mmCIF file with all atom_site columns, C-alpha atoms in Angstrom:
data_model
loop_
_atom_site.group_PDB
_atom_site.id
_atom_site.type_symbol
_atom_site.label_atom_id
_atom_site.label_alt_id
_atom_site.label_comp_id
_atom_site.label_asym_id
_atom_site.label_entity_id
_atom_site.label_seq_id
_atom_site.pdbx_PDB_ins_code
_atom_site.Cartn_x
_atom_site.Cartn_y
_atom_site.Cartn_z
_atom_site.occupancy
_atom_site.B_iso_or_equiv
_atom_site.pdbx_formal_charge
_atom_site.auth_seq_id
_atom_site.auth_comp_id
_atom_site.auth_asym_id
_atom_site.auth_atom_id
_atom_site.pdbx_PDB_model_num
ATOM 1  C CA . MET O 1 1  ? 82.587  102.759 97.051  1.00 0.00 ? 272 MET O CA 1
ATOM 2  C CA . SER O 1 2  ? 81.553  100.387 99.914  1.00 0.00 ? 273 SER O CA 1
ATOM 3  C CA . SER O 1 3  ? 81.988  101.763 103.123 1.00 0.00 ? 274 SER O CA 1
ATOM 4  C CA . ASP O 1 4  ? 83.961  98.461  104.513 1.00 0.00 ? 275 ASP O CA 1
ATOM 5  C CA . MET O 1 5  ? 87.681  99.240  104.870 1.00 0.00 ? 276 MET O CA 1
ATOM 6  C CA . LEU O 1 6  ? 90.807  96.737  104.672 1.00 0.00 ? 277 LEU O CA 1
ATOM 7  C CA . TYR O 1 7  ? 92.462  97.153  108.234 1.00 0.00 ? 278 TYR O CA 1
ATOM 8  C CA . LEU O 1 8  ? 95.903  95.604  109.733 1.00 0.00 ? 279 LEU O CA 1
ATOM 9  C CA . ILE O 1 9  ? 95.796  94.987  113.409 1.00 0.00 ? 280 ILE O CA 1
ATOM 10 C CA . GLN O 1 10 ? 99.128  93.907  114.853 1.00 0.00 ? 281 GLN O CA 1
ATOM 11 C CA . CYS O 1 11 ? 99.315  91.829  118.638 1.00 0.00 ? 282 CYS O CA 1
ATOM 12 C CA . ASP O 1 12 ? 101.840 93.093  120.495 1.00 0.00 ? 283 ASP O CA 1
ATOM 13 C CA . GLU O 1 13 ? 102.972 89.733  122.303 1.00 0.00 ? 284 GLU O CA 1
ATOM 14 C CA . THR O 1 14 ? 103.348 87.637  118.790 1.00 0.00 ? 285 THR O CA 1
ATOM 15 C CA . LYS O 1 15 ? 103.969 90.338  116.328 1.00 0.00 ? 286 LYS O CA 1
ATOM 16 C CA . GLN O 1 16 ? 101.014 88.805  114.348 1.00 0.00 ? 287 GLN O CA 1
ATOM 17 C CA . VAL O 1 17 ? 99.199  90.556  112.246 1.00 0.00 ? 288 VAL O CA 1
ATOM 18 C CA . LYS O 1 18 ? 95.421  90.484  111.196 1.00 0.00 ? 289 LYS O CA 1
ATOM 19 C CA . ILE O 1 19 ? 94.554  91.241  107.774 1.00 0.00 ? 290 ILE O CA 1
ATOM 20 C CA . GLY O 1 20 ? 90.881  92.027  107.784 1.00 0.00 ? 291 GLY O CA 1
ATOM 21 C CA . ILE O 1 21 ? 87.693  94.322  106.693 1.00 0.00 ? 292 ILE O CA 1
ATOM 22 C CA . SER O 1 22 ? 85.387  96.151  108.715 1.00 0.00 ? 293 SER O CA 1
ATOM 23 C CA . LYS O 1 23 ? 82.774  99.226  108.282 1.00 0.00 ? 294 LYS O CA 1
ATOM 24 C CA . ASN O 1 24 ? 84.564  100.406 111.610 1.00 0.00 ? 295 ASN O CA 1
ATOM 25 C CA . PRO O 1 25 ? 88.417  99.111  112.197 1.00 0.00 ? 296 PRO O CA 1
ATOM 26 C CA . LYS O 1 26 ? 88.131  100.999 115.496 1.00 0.00 ? 297 LYS O CA 1
ATOM 27 C CA . LYS O 1 27 ? 85.225  99.117  116.625 1.00 0.00 ? 298 LYS O CA 1
ATOM 28 C CA . ARG O 1 28 ? 86.476  96.058  115.634 1.00 0.00 ? 299 ARG O CA 1
ATOM 29 C CA . LEU O 1 29 ? 89.946  96.788  117.270 1.00 0.00 ? 300 LEU O CA 1
ATOM 30 C CA . LYS O 1 30 ? 88.144  96.833  120.730 1.00 0.00 ? 301 LYS O CA 1
ATOM 31 C CA . GLN O 1 31 ? 86.215  93.776  119.887 1.00 0.00 ? 302 GLN O CA 1
ATOM 32 C CA . LEU O 1 32 ? 88.961  91.846  118.993 1.00 0.00 ? 303 LEU O CA 1
ATOM 33 C CA . GLN O 1 33 ? 91.201  93.175  122.180 1.00 0.00 ? 304 GLN O CA 1
ATOM 34 C CA . THR O 1 34 ? 88.166  92.123  124.578 1.00 0.00 ? 305 THR O CA 1
ATOM 35 C CA . GLY O 1 35 ? 89.038  88.649  123.675 1.00 0.00 ? 306 GLY O CA 1
ATOM 36 C CA . ASN O 1 36 ? 92.837  88.825  123.454 1.00 0.00 ? 307 ASN O CA 1
ATOM 37 C CA . GLY O 1 37 ? 95.158  89.007  126.567 1.00 0.00 ? 308 GLY O CA 1
ATOM 38 C CA . SER O 1 38 ? 97.689  91.029  124.636 1.00 0.00 ? 309 SER O CA 1
ATOM 39 C CA . LYS O 1 39 ? 97.649  94.367  123.313 1.00 0.00 ? 310 LYS O CA 1
ATOM 40 C CA . LEU O 1 40 ? 96.408  94.927  120.057 1.00 0.00 ? 311 LEU O CA 1
ATOM 41 C CA . LYS O 1 41 ? 97.077  98.101  117.681 1.00 0.00 ? 312 LYS O CA 1
ATOM 42 C CA . LEU O 1 42 ? 95.672  99.151  114.795 1.00 0.00 ? 313 LEU O CA 1
ATOM 43 C CA . LEU O 1 43 ? 98.478  99.388  111.895 1.00 0.00 ? 314 LEU O CA 1
ATOM 44 C CA . LYS O 1 44 ? 96.990  100.623 108.874 1.00 0.00 ? 315 LYS O CA 1
ATOM 45 C CA . VAL O 1 45 ? 93.454  101.352 107.454 1.00 0.00 ? 316 VAL O CA 1
ATOM 46 C CA . TYR O 1 46 ? 92.809  101.586 103.909 1.00 0.00 ? 317 TYR O CA 1
ATOM 47 C CA . GLN O 1 47 ? 89.590  103.194 102.247 1.00 0.00 ? 318 GLN O CA 1
ATOM 48 C CA . ILE O 1 48 ? 89.374  101.148 98.935  1.00 0.00 ? 319 ILE O CA 1
ATOM 49 C CA . GLU O 1 49 ? 87.109  100.012 96.484  1.00 0.00 ? 320 GLU O CA 1
ATOM 50 C CA . ASP O 1 50 ? 86.896  95.895  96.076  1.00 0.00 ? 321 ASP O CA 1
ATOM 51 C CA . GLU O 1 51 ? 87.995  95.440  99.870  1.00 0.00 ? 322 GLU O CA 1
ATOM 52 C CA . MET O 1 52 ? 87.000  92.055  99.623  1.00 0.00 ? 323 MET O CA 1
ATOM 53 C CA . PHE O 1 53 ? 88.877  91.107  96.446  1.00 0.00 ? 324 PHE O CA 1
ATOM 54 C CA . ILE O 1 54 ? 91.622  92.791  97.793  1.00 0.00 ? 325 ILE O CA 1
ATOM 55 C CA . GLU O 1 55 ? 91.679  91.033  101.236 1.00 0.00 ? 326 GLU O CA 1
ATOM 56 C CA . ARG O 1 56 ? 91.649  87.671  99.542  1.00 0.00 ? 327 ARG O CA 1
ATOM 57 C CA . ARG O 1 57 ? 94.088  88.877  97.452  1.00 0.00 ? 328 ARG O CA 1
ATOM 58 C CA . LEU O 1 58 ? 96.432  89.895  99.983  1.00 0.00 ? 329 LEU O CA 1
ATOM 59 C CA . HIS O 1 59 ? 95.610  86.288  102.377 1.00 0.00 ? 330 HIS O CA 1
ATOM 60 C CA . LYS O 1 60 ? 96.533  84.441  98.855  1.00 0.00 ? 331 LYS O CA 1
ATOM 61 C CA . MET O 1 61 ? 99.931  86.410  98.501  1.00 0.00 ? 332 MET O CA 1
ATOM 62 C CA . PHE O 1 62 ? 100.864 85.884  102.195 1.00 0.00 ? 333 PHE O CA 1
ATOM 63 C CA . TRP O 1 63 ? 99.838  82.315  102.242 1.00 0.00 ? 334 TRP O CA 1
ATOM 64 C CA . GLN O 1 64 ? 103.497 81.377  103.379 1.00 0.00 ? 335 GLN O CA 1
ATOM 65 C CA . ASN O 1 65 ? 102.876 83.728  106.262 1.00 0.00 ? 336 ASN O CA 1
ATOM 66 C CA . LYS O 1 66 ? 99.736  82.778  107.460 1.00 0.00 ? 337 LYS O CA 1
ATOM 67 C CA . ARG O 1 67 ? 99.403  81.511  111.113 1.00 0.00 ? 338 ARG O CA 1
ATOM 68 C CA . LYS O 1 68 ? 95.691  80.943  112.084 1.00 0.00 ? 339 LYS O CA 1
ATOM 69 C CA . GLY O 1 69 ? 92.575  82.335  110.326 1.00 0.00 ? 340 GLY O CA 1
ATOM 70 C CA . GLU O 1 70 ? 93.720  85.999  108.815 1.00 0.00 ? 341 GLU O CA 1
ATOM 71 C CA . TRP O 1 71 ? 96.606  86.389  111.261 1.00 0.00 ? 342 TRP O CA 1
ATOM 72 C CA . PHE O 1 72 ? 100.014 86.419  109.723 1.00 0.00 ? 343 PHE O CA 1
ATOM 73 C CA . GLN O 1 73 ? 103.896 86.677  110.466 1.00 0.00 ? 344 GLN O CA 1
ATOM 74 C CA . PHE O 1 74 ? 105.452 88.917  109.358 1.00 0.00 ? 345 PHE O CA 1
ATOM 75 C CA . SER O 1 75 ? 109.224 89.708  109.577 1.00 0.00 ? 346 SER O CA 1
ATOM 76 C CA . PRO O 1 76 ? 110.489 92.441  109.508 1.00 0.00 ? 347 PRO O CA 1
ATOM 77 C CA . LEU O 1 77 ? 106.944 94.117  109.560 1.00 0.00 ? 348 LEU O CA 1
ATOM 78 C CA . SER O 1 78 ? 108.093 97.226  107.372 1.00 0.00 ? 349 SER O CA 1
ATOM 79 C CA . LYS O 1 79 ? 109.181 94.983  104.560 1.00 0.00 ? 350 LYS O CA 1
ATOM 80 C CA . TYR O 1 80 ? 105.572 93.591  104.495 1.00 0.00 ? 351 TYR O CA 1
ATOM 81 C CA . LEU O 1 81 ? 103.988 97.002  104.966 1.00 0.00 ? 352 LEU O CA 1
ATOM 82 C CA . ASP O 1 82 ? 105.734 98.283  102.155 1.00 0.00 ? 353 ASP O CA 1
ATOM 83 C CA . VAL O 1 83 ? 104.668 95.158  99.853  1.00 0.00 ? 354 VAL O CA 1
ATOM 84 C CA . ILE O 1 84 ? 101.104 95.845  100.823 1.00 0.00 ? 355 ILE O CA 1
ATOM 85 C CA . ASP O 1 85 ? 101.393 99.631  100.378 1.00 0.00 ? 356 ASP O CA 1
ATOM 86 C CA . ASP O 1 86 ? 102.957 99.351  97.062  1.00 0.00 ? 357 ASP O CA 1
ATOM 87 C CA . TYR O 1 87 ? 100.462 96.620  95.926  1.00 0.00 ? 358 TYR O CA 1
ATOM 88 C CA . LEU O 1 88 ? 97.425  98.620  96.495  1.00 0.00 ? 359 LEU O CA 1
ATOM 89 C CA . ILE O 1 89 ? 99.250  101.468 94.746  1.00 0.00 ? 360 ILE O CA 1
ATOM 90 C CA . ASP O 1 90 ? 99.701  99.520  91.820  1.00 0.00 ? 361 ASP O CA 1
ATOM 91 C CA . ILE O 1 91 ? 95.903  98.912  91.936  1.00 0.00 ? 362 ILE O CA 1
ATOM 92 C CA . LEU O 1 92 ? 94.611  102.266 92.336  1.00 0.00 ? 363 LEU O CA 1
ATOM 93 C CA . SER O 1 93 ? 96.752  103.270 89.895  1.00 0.00 ? 364 SER O CA 1
ATOM 94 C CA . THR O 1 94 ? 95.245  100.548 87.218  1.00 0.00 ? 365 THR O CA 1
ATOM 95 C CA . ASN O 1 95 ? 91.600  101.219 88.071  1.00 0.00 ? 366 ASN O CA 1
#
């Protein structure tokens, strides 16, 4: 298994969510926070195999919600978090 993890970070002001990968999501949060005037929070971290493939797949799944770079607008947030959780459960159960 790779040491990278899939993470979701949310901006308090815009409510946009970043879907990304990092070896250290907490450190990545601090890096992103440095260049951002709005408060950011780490929503979820997933330790999964093929995290780069999964990240790209999630970006494609939510292309209509994409705002800039890896940032997405999810409303209501809980619905999209459930979709991501269900997708990952489905992927894990088929491996």
